[in-house]
Short mmCIF file of C-alpha atoms in Angstrom, two decimals:
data_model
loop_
_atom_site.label_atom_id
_atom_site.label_comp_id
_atom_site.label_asym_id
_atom_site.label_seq_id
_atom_site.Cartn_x
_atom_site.Cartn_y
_atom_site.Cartn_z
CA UNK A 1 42.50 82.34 43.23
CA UNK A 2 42.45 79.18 41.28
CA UNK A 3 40.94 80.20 37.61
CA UNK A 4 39.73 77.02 36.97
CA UNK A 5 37.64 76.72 39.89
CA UNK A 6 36.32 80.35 39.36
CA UNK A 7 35.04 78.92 36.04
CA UNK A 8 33.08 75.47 37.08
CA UNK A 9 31.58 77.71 39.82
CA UNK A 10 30.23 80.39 37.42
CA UNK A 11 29.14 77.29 35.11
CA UNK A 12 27.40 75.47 37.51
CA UNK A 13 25.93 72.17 36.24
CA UNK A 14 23.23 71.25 38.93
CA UNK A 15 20.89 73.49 37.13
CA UNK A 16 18.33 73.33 40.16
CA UNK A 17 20.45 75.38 42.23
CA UNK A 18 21.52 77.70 38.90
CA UNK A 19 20.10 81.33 38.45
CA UNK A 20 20.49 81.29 35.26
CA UNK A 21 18.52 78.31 34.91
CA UNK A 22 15.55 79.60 36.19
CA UNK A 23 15.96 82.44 34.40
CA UNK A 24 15.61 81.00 30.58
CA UNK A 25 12.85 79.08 32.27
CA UNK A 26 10.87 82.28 32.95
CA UNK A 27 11.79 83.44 29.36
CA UNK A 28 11.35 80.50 28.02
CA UNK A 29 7.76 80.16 28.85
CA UNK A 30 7.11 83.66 28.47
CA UNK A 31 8.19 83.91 25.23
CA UNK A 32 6.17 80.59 24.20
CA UNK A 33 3.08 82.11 25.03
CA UNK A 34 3.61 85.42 23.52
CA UNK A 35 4.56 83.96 19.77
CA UNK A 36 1.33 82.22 19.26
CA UNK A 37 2.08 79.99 16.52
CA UNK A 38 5.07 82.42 15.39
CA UNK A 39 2.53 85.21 15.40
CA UNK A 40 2.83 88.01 18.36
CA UNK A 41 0.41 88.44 20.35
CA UNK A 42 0.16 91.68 20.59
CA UNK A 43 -0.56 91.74 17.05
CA UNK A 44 -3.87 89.68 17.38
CA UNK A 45 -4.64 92.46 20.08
CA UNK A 46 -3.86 95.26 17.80
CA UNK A 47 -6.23 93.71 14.93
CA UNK A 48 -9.13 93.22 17.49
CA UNK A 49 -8.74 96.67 19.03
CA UNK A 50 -8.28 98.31 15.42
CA UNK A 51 -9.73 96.18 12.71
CA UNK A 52 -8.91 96.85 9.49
CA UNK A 53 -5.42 96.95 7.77
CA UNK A 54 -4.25 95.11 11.13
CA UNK A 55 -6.64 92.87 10.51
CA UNK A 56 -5.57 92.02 7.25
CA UNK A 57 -1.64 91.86 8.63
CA UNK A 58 -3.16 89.32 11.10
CA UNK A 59 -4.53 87.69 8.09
CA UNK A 60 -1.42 87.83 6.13
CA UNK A 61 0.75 86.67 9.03
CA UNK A 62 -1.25 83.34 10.02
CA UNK A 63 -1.64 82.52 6.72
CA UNK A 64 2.15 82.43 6.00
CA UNK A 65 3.01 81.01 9.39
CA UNK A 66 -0.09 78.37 9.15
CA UNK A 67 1.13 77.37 5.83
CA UNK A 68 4.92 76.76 6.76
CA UNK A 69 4.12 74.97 10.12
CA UNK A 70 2.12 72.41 7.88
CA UNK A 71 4.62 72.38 5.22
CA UNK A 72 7.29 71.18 8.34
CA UNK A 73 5.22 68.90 9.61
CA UNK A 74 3.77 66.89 6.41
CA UNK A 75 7.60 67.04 4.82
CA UNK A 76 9.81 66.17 7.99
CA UNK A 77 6.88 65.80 10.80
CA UNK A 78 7.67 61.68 11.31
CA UNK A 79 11.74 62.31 11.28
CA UNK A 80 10.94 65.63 13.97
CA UNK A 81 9.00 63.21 16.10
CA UNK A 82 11.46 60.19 15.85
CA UNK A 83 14.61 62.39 16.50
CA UNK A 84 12.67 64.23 19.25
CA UNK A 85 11.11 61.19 21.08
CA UNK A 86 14.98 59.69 20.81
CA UNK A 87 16.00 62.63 22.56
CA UNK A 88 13.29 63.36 25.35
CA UNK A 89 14.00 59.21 26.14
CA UNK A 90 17.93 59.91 26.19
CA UNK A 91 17.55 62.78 28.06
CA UNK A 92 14.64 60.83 31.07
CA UNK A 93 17.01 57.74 30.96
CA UNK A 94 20.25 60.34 32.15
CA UNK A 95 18.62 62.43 34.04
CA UNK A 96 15.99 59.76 36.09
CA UNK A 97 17.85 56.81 36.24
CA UNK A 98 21.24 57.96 36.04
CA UNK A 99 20.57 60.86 37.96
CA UNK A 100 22.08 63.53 36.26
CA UNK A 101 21.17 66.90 37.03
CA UNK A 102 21.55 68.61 33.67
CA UNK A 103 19.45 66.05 32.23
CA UNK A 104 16.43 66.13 34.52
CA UNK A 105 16.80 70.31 33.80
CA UNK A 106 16.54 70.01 29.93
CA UNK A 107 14.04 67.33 29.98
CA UNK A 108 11.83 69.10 32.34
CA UNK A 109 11.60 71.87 29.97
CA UNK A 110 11.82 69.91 26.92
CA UNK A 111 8.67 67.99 27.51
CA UNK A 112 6.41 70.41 27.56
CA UNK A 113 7.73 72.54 24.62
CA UNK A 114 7.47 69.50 23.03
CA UNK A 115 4.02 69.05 23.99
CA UNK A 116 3.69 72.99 23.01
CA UNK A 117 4.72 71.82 19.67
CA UNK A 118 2.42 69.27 18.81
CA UNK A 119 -1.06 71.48 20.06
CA UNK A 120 0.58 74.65 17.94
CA UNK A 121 0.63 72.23 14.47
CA UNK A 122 -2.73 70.74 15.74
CA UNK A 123 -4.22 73.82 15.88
CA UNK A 124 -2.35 75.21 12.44
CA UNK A 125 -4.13 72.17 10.81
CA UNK A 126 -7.49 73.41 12.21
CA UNK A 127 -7.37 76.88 11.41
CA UNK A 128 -6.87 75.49 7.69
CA UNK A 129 -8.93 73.02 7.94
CA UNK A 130 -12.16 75.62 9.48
CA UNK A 131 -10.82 78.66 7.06
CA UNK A 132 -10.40 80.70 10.60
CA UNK A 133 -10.45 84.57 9.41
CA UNK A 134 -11.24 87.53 11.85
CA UNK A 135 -12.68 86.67 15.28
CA UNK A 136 -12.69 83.36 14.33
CA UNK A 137 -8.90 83.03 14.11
CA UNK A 138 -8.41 85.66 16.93
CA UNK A 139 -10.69 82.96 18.87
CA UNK A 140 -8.25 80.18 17.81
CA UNK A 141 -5.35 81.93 18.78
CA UNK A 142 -6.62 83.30 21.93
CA UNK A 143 -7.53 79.71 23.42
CA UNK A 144 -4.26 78.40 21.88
CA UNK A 145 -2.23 80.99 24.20
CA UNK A 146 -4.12 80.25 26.95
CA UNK A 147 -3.91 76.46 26.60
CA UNK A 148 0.00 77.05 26.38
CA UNK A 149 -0.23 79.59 29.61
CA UNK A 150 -1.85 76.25 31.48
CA UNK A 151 1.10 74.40 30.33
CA UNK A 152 4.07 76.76 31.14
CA UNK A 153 2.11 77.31 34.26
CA UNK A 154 2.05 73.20 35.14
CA UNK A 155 5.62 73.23 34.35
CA UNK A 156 7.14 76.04 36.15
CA UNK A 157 5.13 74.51 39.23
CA UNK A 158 6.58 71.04 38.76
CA UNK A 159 10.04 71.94 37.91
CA UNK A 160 9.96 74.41 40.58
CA UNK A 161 8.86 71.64 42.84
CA UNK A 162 11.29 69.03 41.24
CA UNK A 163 14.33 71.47 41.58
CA UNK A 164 13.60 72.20 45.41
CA UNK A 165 12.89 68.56 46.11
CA UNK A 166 17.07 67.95 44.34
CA UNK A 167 18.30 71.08 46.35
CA UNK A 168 16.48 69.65 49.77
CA UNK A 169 18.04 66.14 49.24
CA UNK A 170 21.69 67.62 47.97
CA UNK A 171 21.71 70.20 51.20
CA UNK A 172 20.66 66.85 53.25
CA UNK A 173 23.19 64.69 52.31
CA UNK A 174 26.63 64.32 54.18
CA UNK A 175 29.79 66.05 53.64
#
C-alpha cells in the first residue's frame, strides 16, 4: 500500500464529499449559537430560571464581553473589515470562478460567520447604547441567538444544497 496515497485519501480536499467537513459545519454552527456574544447560553437560562447572584454573573459577564467586543471594533473594526472583505473576495474569486473546491467550502461558511459577526457587535452596541440589564438583556440575547439559529439554519441548507449539487456534477462527469 502506497503511503502517500493513503494520506491524500484521508485528507481529502473536495470538502463536499469530506466527513469531516460536514462535521465542523455542524459544530461550527452549533457552537455559534450557543456563545451568544461570548456569553453561554445556558447561563442566560440559569439567570432567568434562578435570578439573583446568576443574575448578577449574567450582568458581570455581558458587561465585560459587551465592553471588549466594542473596544475591537472601534480600535481595529475598519482593518477587521478590510482584511476580512479581502479574504471572503479571494476566497469567491477561487472557489466560483476558478472552481476550487476548498474555496467554495471555506467561503460558504465564512460568509455567514462573517455576517454572524457584524449582528453580534451591532447588537453589543445596542445593549450599551439601551443600558440592557435583566430581562431586558436576556430579551436581547435571546432574539440575538435566534437570529443566528436563522442564519446557521440558511447556511447549512445552502451549503448542503451547494455540496450535493458539486458531488451530483463530479459523480456525472466522465472517467
Amino acid at each position: 500500500m502506497d503511503f502517500t496515497k493513503l494520506i491524500f485519501d484521508l485528507i481529502d480536499l473536495r470538502s463536499f464529499s469530506n466527513l469531516w467537513y460536514w462535521i465542523a459545519l455542524a459544530v461550527t454552527w452549533s457552537s455559534a449559537s450557543h456563545w451568544v456574544l461570548g456569553i453561554p447560553y445556558d447561563m442566560v437560562m440559569r439567570a432567568r430560571r434562578l435570578g439573583g447572584q446568576a443574575e448578577a454573573d449574567l450582568q458581570d459577564i455581558a458587561r465585560i464581553n459587551i465592553s471588549r467586543i466594542l473596544y475591537i471594533g472601534r480600535e481595529a473594526g475598519m482593518i477587521l473589515v478590510t482584511i476580512g472583505a479581502f479574504f471572503l473576495t479571494a476566497l469567491a474569486i477561487l472557489g466560483f470562478w476558478y472552481h476550487v473546491e476548498f474555496c467554495q467550502a471555506v467561503f460558504l461558511l465564512a460568509l455567514p460567520l462573517s455576517i454572524v459577526g457584524l449582528l453580534s457587535l451591532s447588537t453589543a452596541a445596542r445593549i450599551e447604547a439601551e443600558g440592557d440589564t435583566g430581562e431586558a438583556l436576556r430579551r436581547r440575547l435571546a432574539i440575538h441567538r435566534l437570529t443566528v439559529q436563522v442564519i446557521g439554519m440558511i447556511s447549512i441548507f445552502v451549503t448542503a444544497f451547494w455540496g450535493m449539487l458539486q458531488n451530483f456534477s463530479v459523480s456525472i462527469l466522465p472517467g
